[in-house]
Tab-separated table of C-alpha atoms and ligand atoms in Angstrom:
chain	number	residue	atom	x	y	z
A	1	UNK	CA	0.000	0.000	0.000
A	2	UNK	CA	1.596	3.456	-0.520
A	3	UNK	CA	1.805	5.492	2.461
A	4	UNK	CA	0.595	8.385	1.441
A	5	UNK	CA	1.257	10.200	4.761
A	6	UNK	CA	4.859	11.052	2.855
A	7	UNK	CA	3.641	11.808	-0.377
A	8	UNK	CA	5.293	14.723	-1.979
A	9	UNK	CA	3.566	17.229	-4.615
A	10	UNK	CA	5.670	19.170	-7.175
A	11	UNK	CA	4.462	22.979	-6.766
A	12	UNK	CA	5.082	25.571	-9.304
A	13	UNK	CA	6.633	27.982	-6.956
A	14	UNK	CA	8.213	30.694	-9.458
A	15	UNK	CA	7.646	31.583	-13.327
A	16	UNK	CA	9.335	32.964	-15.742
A	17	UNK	CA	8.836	34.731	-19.580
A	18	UNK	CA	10.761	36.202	-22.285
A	19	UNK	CA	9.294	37.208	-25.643
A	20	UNK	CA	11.312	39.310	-28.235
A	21	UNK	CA	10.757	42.829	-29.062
A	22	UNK	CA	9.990	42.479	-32.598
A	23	UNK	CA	6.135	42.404	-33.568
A	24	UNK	CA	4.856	40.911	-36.492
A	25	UNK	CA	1.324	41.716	-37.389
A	26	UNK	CA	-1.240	40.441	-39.575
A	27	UNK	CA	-0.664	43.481	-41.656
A	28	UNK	CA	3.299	42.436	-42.392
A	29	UNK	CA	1.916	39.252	-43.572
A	30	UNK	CA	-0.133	41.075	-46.183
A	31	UNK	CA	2.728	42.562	-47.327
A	32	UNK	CA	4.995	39.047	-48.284
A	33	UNK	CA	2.321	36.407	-48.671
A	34	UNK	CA	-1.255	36.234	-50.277
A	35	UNK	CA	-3.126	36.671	-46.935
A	36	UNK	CA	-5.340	39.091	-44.923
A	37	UNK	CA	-6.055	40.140	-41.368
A	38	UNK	CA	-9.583	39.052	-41.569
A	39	UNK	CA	-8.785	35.858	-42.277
A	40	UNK	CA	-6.404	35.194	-40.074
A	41	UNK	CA	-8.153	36.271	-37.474
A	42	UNK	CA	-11.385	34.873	-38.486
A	43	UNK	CA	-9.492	31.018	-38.792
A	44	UNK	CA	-6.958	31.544	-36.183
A	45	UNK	CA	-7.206	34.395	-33.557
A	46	UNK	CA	-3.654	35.466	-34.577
A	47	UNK	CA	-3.352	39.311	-34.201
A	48	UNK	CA	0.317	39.532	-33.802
A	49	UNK	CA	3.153	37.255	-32.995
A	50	UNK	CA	6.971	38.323	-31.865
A	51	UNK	CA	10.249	37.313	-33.742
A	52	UNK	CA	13.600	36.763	-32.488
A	53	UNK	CA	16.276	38.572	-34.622
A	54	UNK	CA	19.734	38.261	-33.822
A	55	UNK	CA	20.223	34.788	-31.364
A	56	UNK	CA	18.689	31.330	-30.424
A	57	UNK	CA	16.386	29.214	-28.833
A	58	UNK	CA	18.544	29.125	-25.762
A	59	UNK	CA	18.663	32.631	-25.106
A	60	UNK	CA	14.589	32.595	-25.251
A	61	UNK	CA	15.161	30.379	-22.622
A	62	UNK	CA	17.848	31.645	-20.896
A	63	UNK	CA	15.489	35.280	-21.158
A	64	UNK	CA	12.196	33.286	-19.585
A	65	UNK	CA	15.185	31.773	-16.431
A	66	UNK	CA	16.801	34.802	-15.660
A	67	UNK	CA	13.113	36.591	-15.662
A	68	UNK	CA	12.038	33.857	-13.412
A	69	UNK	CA	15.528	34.386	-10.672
A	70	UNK	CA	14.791	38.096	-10.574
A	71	UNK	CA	10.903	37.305	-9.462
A	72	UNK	CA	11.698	34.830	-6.859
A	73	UNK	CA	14.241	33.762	-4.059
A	74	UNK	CA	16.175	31.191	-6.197
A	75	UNK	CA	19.886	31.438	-7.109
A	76	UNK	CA	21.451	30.081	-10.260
A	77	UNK	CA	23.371	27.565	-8.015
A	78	UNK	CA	20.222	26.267	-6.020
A	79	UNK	CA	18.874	24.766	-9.329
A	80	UNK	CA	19.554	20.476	-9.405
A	81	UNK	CA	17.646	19.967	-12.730
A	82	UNK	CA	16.725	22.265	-16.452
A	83	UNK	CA	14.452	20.672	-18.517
A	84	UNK	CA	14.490	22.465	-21.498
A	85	UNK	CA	10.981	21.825	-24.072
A	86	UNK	CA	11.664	22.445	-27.707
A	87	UNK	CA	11.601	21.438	-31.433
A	88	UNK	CA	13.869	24.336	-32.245
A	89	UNK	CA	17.149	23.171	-30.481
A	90	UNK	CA	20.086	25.976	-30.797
A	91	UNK	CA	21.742	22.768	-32.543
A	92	UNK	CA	21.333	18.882	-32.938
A	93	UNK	CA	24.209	18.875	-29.736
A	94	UNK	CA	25.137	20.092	-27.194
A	95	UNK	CA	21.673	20.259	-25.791
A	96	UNK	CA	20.221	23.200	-25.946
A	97	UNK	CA	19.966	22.579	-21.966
A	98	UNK	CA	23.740	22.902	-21.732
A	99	UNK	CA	23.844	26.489	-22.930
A	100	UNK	CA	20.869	27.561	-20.890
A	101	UNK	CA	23.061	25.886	-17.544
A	102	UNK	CA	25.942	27.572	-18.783
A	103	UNK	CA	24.470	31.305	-19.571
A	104	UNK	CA	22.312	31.683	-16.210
A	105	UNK	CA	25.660	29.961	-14.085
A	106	UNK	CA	23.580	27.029	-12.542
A	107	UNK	CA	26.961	25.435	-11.402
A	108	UNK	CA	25.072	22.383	-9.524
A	109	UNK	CA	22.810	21.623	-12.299
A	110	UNK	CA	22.356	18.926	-14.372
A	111	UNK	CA	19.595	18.957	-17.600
A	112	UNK	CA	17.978	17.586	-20.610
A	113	UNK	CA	16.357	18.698	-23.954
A	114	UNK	CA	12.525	17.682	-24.310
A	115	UNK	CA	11.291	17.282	-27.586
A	116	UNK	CA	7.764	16.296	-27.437
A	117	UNK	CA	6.519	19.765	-30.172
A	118	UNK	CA	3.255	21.474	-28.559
A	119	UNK	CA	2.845	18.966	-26.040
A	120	UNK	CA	6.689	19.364	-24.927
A	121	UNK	CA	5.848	21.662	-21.627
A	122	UNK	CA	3.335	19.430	-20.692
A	123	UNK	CA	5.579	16.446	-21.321
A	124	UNK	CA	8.511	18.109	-19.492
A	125	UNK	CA	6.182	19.582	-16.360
A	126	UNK	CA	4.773	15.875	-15.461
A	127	UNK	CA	9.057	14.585	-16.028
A	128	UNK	CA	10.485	17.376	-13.695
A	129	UNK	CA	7.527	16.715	-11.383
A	130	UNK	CA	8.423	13.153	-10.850
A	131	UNK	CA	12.348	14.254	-10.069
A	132	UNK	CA	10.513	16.414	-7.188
A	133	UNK	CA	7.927	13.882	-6.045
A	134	UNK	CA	10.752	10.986	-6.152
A	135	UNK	CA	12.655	13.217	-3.390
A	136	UNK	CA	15.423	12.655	-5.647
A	137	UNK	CA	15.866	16.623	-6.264
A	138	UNK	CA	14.378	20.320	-4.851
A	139	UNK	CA	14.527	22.946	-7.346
A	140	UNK	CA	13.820	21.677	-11.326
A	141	UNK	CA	13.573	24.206	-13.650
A	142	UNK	CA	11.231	23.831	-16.393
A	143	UNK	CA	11.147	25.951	-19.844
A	144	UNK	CA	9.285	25.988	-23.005
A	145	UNK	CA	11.638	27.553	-25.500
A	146	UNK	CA	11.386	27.553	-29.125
A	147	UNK	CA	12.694	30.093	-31.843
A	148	UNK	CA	9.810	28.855	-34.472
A	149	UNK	CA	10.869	31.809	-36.864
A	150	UNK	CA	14.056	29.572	-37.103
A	151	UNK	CA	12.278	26.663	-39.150
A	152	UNK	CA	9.223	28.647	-41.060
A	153	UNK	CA	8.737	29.264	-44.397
A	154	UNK	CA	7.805	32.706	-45.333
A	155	UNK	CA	6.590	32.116	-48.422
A	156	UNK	CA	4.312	29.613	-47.153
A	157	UNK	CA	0.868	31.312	-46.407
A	158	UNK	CA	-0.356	28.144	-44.977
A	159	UNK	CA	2.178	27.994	-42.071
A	160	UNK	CA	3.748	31.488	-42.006
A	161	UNK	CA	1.130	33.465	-39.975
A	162	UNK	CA	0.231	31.172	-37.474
A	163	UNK	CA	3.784	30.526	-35.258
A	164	UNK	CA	6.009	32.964	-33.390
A	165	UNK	CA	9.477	33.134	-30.842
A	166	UNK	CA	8.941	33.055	-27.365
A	167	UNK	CA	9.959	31.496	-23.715
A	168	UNK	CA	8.572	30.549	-20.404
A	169	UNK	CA	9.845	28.980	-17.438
A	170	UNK	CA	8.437	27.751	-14.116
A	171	UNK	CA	10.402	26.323	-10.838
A	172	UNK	CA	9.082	23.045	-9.865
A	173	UNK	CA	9.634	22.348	-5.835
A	174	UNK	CA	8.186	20.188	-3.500
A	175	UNK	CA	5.315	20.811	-1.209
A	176	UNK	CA	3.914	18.012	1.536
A	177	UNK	CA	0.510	20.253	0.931
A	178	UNK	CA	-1.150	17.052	-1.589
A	179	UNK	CA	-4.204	19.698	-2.193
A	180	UNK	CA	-1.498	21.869	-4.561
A	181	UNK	CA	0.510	21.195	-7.296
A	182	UNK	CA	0.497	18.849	-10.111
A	183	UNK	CA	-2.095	16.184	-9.512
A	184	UNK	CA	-2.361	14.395	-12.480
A	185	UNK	CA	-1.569	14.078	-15.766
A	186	UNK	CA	-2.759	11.915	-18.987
A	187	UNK	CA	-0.497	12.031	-21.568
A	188	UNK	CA	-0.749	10.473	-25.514
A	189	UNK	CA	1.616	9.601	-28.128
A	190	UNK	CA	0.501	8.452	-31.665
A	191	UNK	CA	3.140	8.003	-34.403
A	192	UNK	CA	0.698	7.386	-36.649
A	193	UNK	CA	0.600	11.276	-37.129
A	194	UNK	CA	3.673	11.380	-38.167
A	195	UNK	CA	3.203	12.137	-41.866
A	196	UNK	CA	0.565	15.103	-40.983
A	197	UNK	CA	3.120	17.650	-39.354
A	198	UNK	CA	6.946	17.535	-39.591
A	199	UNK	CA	10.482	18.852	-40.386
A	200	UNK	CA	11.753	16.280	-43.010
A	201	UNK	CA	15.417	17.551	-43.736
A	202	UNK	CA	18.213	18.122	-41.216
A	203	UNK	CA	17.760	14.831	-39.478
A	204	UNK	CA	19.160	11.362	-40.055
A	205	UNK	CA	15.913	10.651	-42.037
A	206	UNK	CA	17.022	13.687	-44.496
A	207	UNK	CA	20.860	14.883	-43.732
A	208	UNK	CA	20.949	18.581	-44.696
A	209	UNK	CA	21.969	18.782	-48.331
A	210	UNK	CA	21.836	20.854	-51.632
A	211	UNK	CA	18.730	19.144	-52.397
A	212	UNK	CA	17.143	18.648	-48.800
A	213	UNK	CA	17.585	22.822	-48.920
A	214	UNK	CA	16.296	22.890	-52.428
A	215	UNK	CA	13.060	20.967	-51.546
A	216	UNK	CA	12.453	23.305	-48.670
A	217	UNK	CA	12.569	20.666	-46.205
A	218	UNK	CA	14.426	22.649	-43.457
A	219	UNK	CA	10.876	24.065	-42.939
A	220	UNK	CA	7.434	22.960	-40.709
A	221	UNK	CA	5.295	21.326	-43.262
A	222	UNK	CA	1.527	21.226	-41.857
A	223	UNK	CA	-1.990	19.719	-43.698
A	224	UNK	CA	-3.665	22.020	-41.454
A	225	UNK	CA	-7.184	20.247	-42.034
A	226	UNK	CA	-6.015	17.081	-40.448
A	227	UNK	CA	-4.257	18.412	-37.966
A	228	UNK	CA	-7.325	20.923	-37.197
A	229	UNK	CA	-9.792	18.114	-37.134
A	230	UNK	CA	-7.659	15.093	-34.714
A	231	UNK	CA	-6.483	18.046	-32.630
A	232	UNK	CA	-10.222	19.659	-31.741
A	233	UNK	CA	-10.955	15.995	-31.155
A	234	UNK	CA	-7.861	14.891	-29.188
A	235	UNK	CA	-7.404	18.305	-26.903
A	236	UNK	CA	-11.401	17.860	-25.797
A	237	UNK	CA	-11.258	14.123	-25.352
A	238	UNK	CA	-8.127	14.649	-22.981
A	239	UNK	CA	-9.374	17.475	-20.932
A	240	UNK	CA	-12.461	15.826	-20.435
A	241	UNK	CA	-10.687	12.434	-19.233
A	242	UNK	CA	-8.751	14.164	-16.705
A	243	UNK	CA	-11.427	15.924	-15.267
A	244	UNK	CA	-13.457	12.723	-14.832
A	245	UNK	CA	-10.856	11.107	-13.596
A	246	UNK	CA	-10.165	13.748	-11.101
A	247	UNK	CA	-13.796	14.650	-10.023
A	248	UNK	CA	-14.024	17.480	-11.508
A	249	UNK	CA	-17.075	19.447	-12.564
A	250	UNK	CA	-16.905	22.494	-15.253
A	251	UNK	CA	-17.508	24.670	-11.849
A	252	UNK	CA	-14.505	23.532	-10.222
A	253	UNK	CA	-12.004	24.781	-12.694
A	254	UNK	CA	-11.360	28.482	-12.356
A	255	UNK	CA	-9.061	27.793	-15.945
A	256	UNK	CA	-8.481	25.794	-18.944
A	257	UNK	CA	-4.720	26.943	-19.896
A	258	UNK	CA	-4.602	25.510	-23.315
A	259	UNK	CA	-1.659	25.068	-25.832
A	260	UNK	CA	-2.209	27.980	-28.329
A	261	UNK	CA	-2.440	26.429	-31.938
A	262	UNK	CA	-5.756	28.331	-33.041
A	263	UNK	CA	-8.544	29.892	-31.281
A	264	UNK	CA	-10.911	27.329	-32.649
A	265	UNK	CA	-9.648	24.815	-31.212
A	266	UNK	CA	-9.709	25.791	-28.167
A	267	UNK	CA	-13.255	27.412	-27.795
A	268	UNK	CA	-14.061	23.561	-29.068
A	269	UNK	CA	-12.271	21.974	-25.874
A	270	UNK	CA	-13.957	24.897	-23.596
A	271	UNK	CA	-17.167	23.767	-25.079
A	272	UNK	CA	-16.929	20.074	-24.677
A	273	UNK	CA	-15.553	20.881	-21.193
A	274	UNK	CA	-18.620	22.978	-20.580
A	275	UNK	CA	-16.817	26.382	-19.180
A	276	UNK	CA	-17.234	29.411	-20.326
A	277	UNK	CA	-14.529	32.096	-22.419
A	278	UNK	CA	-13.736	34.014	-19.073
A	279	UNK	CA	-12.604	30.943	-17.930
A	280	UNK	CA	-9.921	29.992	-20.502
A	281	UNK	CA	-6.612	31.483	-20.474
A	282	UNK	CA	-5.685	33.462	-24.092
A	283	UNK	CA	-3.176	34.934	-25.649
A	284	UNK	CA	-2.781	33.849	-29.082
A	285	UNK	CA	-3.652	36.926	-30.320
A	286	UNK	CA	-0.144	38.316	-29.061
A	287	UNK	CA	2.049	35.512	-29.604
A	288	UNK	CA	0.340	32.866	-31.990
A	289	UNK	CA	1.682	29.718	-31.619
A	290	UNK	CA	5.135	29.344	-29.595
A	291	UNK	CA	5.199	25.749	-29.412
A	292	UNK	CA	6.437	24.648	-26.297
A	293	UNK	CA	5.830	28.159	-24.730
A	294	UNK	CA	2.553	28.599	-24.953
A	295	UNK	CA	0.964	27.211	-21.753
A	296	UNK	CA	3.907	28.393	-19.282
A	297	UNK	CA	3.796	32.242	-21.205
A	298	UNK	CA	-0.354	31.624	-20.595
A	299	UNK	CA	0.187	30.655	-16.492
A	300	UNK	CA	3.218	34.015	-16.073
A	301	UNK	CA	1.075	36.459	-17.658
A	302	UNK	CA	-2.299	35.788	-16.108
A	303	UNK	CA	-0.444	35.531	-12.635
A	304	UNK	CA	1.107	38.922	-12.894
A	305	UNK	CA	-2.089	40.200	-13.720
A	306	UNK	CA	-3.548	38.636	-10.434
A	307	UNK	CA	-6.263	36.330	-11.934
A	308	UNK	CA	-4.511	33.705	-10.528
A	309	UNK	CA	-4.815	32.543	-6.945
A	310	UNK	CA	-3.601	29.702	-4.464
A	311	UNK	CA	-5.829	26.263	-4.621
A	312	UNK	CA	-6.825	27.157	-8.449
A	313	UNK	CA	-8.221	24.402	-9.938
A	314	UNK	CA	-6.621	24.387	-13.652
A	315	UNK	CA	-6.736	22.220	-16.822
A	316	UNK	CA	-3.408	22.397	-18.863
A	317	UNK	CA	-4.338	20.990	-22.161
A	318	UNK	CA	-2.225	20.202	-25.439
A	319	UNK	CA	-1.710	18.578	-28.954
A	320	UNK	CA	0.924	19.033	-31.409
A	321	UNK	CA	3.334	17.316	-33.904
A	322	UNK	CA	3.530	13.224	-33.789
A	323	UNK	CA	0.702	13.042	-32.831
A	324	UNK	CA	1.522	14.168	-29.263
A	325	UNK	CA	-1.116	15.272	-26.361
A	326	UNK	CA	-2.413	15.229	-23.262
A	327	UNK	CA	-3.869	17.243	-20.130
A	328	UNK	CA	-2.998	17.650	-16.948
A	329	UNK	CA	-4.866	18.849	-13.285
A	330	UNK	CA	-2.784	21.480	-11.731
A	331	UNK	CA	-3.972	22.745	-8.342
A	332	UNK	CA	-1.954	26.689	-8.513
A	333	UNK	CA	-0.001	26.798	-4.964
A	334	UNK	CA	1.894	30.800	-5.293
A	335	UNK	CA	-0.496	33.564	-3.460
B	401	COA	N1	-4.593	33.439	-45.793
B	401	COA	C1	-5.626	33.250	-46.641
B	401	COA	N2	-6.021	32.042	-47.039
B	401	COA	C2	-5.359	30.987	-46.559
B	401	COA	C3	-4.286	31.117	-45.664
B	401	COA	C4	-3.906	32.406	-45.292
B	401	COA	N3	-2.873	32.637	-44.430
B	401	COA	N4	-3.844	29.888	-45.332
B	401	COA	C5	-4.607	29.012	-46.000
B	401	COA	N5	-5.521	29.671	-46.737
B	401	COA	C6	-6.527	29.128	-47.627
B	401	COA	C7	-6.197	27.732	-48.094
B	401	COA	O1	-5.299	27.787	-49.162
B	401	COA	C8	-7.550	27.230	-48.496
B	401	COA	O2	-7.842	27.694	-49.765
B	401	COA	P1	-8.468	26.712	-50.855
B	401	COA	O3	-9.797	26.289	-50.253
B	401	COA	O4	-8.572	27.574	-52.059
B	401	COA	O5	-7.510	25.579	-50.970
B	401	COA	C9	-8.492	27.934	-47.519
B	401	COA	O6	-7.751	29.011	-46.948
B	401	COA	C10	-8.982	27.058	-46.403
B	401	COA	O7	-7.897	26.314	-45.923
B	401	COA	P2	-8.054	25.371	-44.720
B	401	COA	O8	-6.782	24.610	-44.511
B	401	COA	O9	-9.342	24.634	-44.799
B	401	COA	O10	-8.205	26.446	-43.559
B	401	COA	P3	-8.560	26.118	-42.090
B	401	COA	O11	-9.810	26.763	-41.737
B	401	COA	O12	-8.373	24.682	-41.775
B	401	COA	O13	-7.396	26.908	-41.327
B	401	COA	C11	-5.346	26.427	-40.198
B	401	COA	C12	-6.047	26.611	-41.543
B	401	COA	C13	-3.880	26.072	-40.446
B	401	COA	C14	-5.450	27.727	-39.445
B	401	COA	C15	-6.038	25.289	-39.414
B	401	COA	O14	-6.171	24.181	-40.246
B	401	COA	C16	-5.321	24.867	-38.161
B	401	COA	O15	-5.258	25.601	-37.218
B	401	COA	N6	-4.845	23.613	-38.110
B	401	COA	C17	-4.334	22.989	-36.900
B	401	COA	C18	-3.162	23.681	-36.312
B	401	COA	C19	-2.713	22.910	-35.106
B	401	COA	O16	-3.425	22.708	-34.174
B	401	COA	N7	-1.487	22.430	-35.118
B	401	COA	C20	-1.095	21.533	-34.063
B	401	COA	C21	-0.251	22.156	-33.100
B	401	COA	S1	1.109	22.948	-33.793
């Protein structure tokens, strides 16, 4: 039987952002591709997303880290673990992990890359959460980081408009209060996806070549109606699930924090869920879709904004490229 009288939770006890400076908006898109702002808006809820200029994916994340120190008691030396989420790694290797550690001077630290594409935060939260609730380590840091202007086409009007550059980071630490923190999580892989939404070129699949660069296949390829119609299914399904499984009525949850892909989407999952728009975090009209940023950039800017209080009930939901997904049950535990 486990004794649940020791059980530890992993609290988020400190976040963290960084976006760029540089706005793109719907009307810059008008200007390179065949495209409007009424129909992006109308299909996506895109207003504007932010591009990185000059640097990488780690200094996103290194951005969202140092954000997160300056908002909180921790030191760069009091962090054991950095998880880093992304599918635009500042290179194949070193891990992208490795440069973060080395920029913010987490001298005790060891850490990982995450690739698990708009699912990676939520794959990474419920990974650095067991490191806390195995009482193996204190202080994981975990951040969604991706440079997506890095690997989009911008002649592509399909894909083009709807990603942007961003980080967020959150300290994971344990709490022997089981009512907060990460409570659950259900989480989904499906390869069978695979051919829907990818990078071909680059990899071991596709070594980077004349012809791989030729063929444009250094870039995201999307079939956005697939994609649209498993996702709307798979995000709603999942959030559902996990509030079953947890109890959970529609007036328990004071938010859904869902991945930001497209706007339908996620009114669909708010729907099936049965809460209302006030109740779902957005801000895809800022940022568009960051990847594995999204959710953690969602949970730092509503809790500066102080619509976010302790014993929250929240729903973090996701789907992205594989086909990966999932949800998890996040009680919030900062005041
Ligand atoms: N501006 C104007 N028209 C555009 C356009 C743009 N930026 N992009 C596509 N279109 C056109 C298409 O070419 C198509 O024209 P056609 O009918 O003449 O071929 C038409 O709009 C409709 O395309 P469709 O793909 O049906 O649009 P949609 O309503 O499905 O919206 C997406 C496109 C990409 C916004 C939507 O499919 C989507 O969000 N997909 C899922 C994204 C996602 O969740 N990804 C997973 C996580 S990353």
């Amino acid at each position: 039987m486990p004794n649940n009288e020791n059980k530890i939770n992993a609290a988020i006890t400190a976040v963290g952002m960084y976006v760029p400076d540089k706005v793109l908006d719907n009307k810059y898109f008008e200007s390179i591709v065949d495209t409007n702002h009424e129909w992006i808006v109308s299909r996506t809820g895109i207003r504007e997303r932010r591009k990185l200029e000059n640097g990488a994916t780690s200094d996103l994340a290194t951005g969202a880290i140092i954000d997160l120190i300056k908002n909180s008691n921790l030191t760069p030396e009091e962090i054991d673990v950095i998880i880093v989420a992304t599918v635009t790694p500042d290179m194949f290797f070193p891990p992208t992990a490795c440069i973060v550690q080395n920029n913010i001077g987490a001298s005790n630290s060891w850490g990982f890359d995450l690739s698990a594409a708009c699912s990676g935060f939520l794959f990474a939260l419920r990974t650095g959460a067991s490191f806390i609730e195995s009482g193996a380590y204190k202080k994981v840091v975990v951040v969604g980081a991706d440079k997506m202007s890095s690997i989009v086409d911008y002649t592509d009007r399909n894909t083009c408009i709807l990603f942007g550059d961003a980080a967020s980071a959150v300290l994971l630490e344990p709490t022997t209060d089981t009512s907060i923190g990460l409570k659950d999580s259900i989480l989904n892989i499906d390869g069978s996806g695979k051919d829907s939404l990818y990078m071909l070129g680059g990899g071991s699949l596709n070594p980077a070549s004349h012809e791989t660069v030729d063929n444009k296949m250094h870039y995201i390829y999307q079939d956005g109606k697939a994609v649209f119609k498993v996702a709307v299914k798979g995000m709603a399904d999942v959030s559902v699930e996990v509030m079953k499984k947890n109890n959970l009525t529609s007036e328990d949850i004071a938010y859904l924090v869902p991945h930001q892909a497209n706007l339908r989407i996620i009114d669909a999952t708010a729907k099936r869920m049965g809460i209302t728009s006030d109740k779902v975090m957005i801000n895809i009209d800022k940022y568009g879709n960051t990847t594995a940023a999204t959710i953690p950039l969602c949970l730092t800017e509503y809790y500066r904004a102080g619509k976010l209080k302790k014993g929250d009930n929240l729903i973090l939901a996701a789907f992205g490229a594989g086909f990966t997904w999932g949800a998890s049950h996040l009680v919030w535990s900062m005041d």
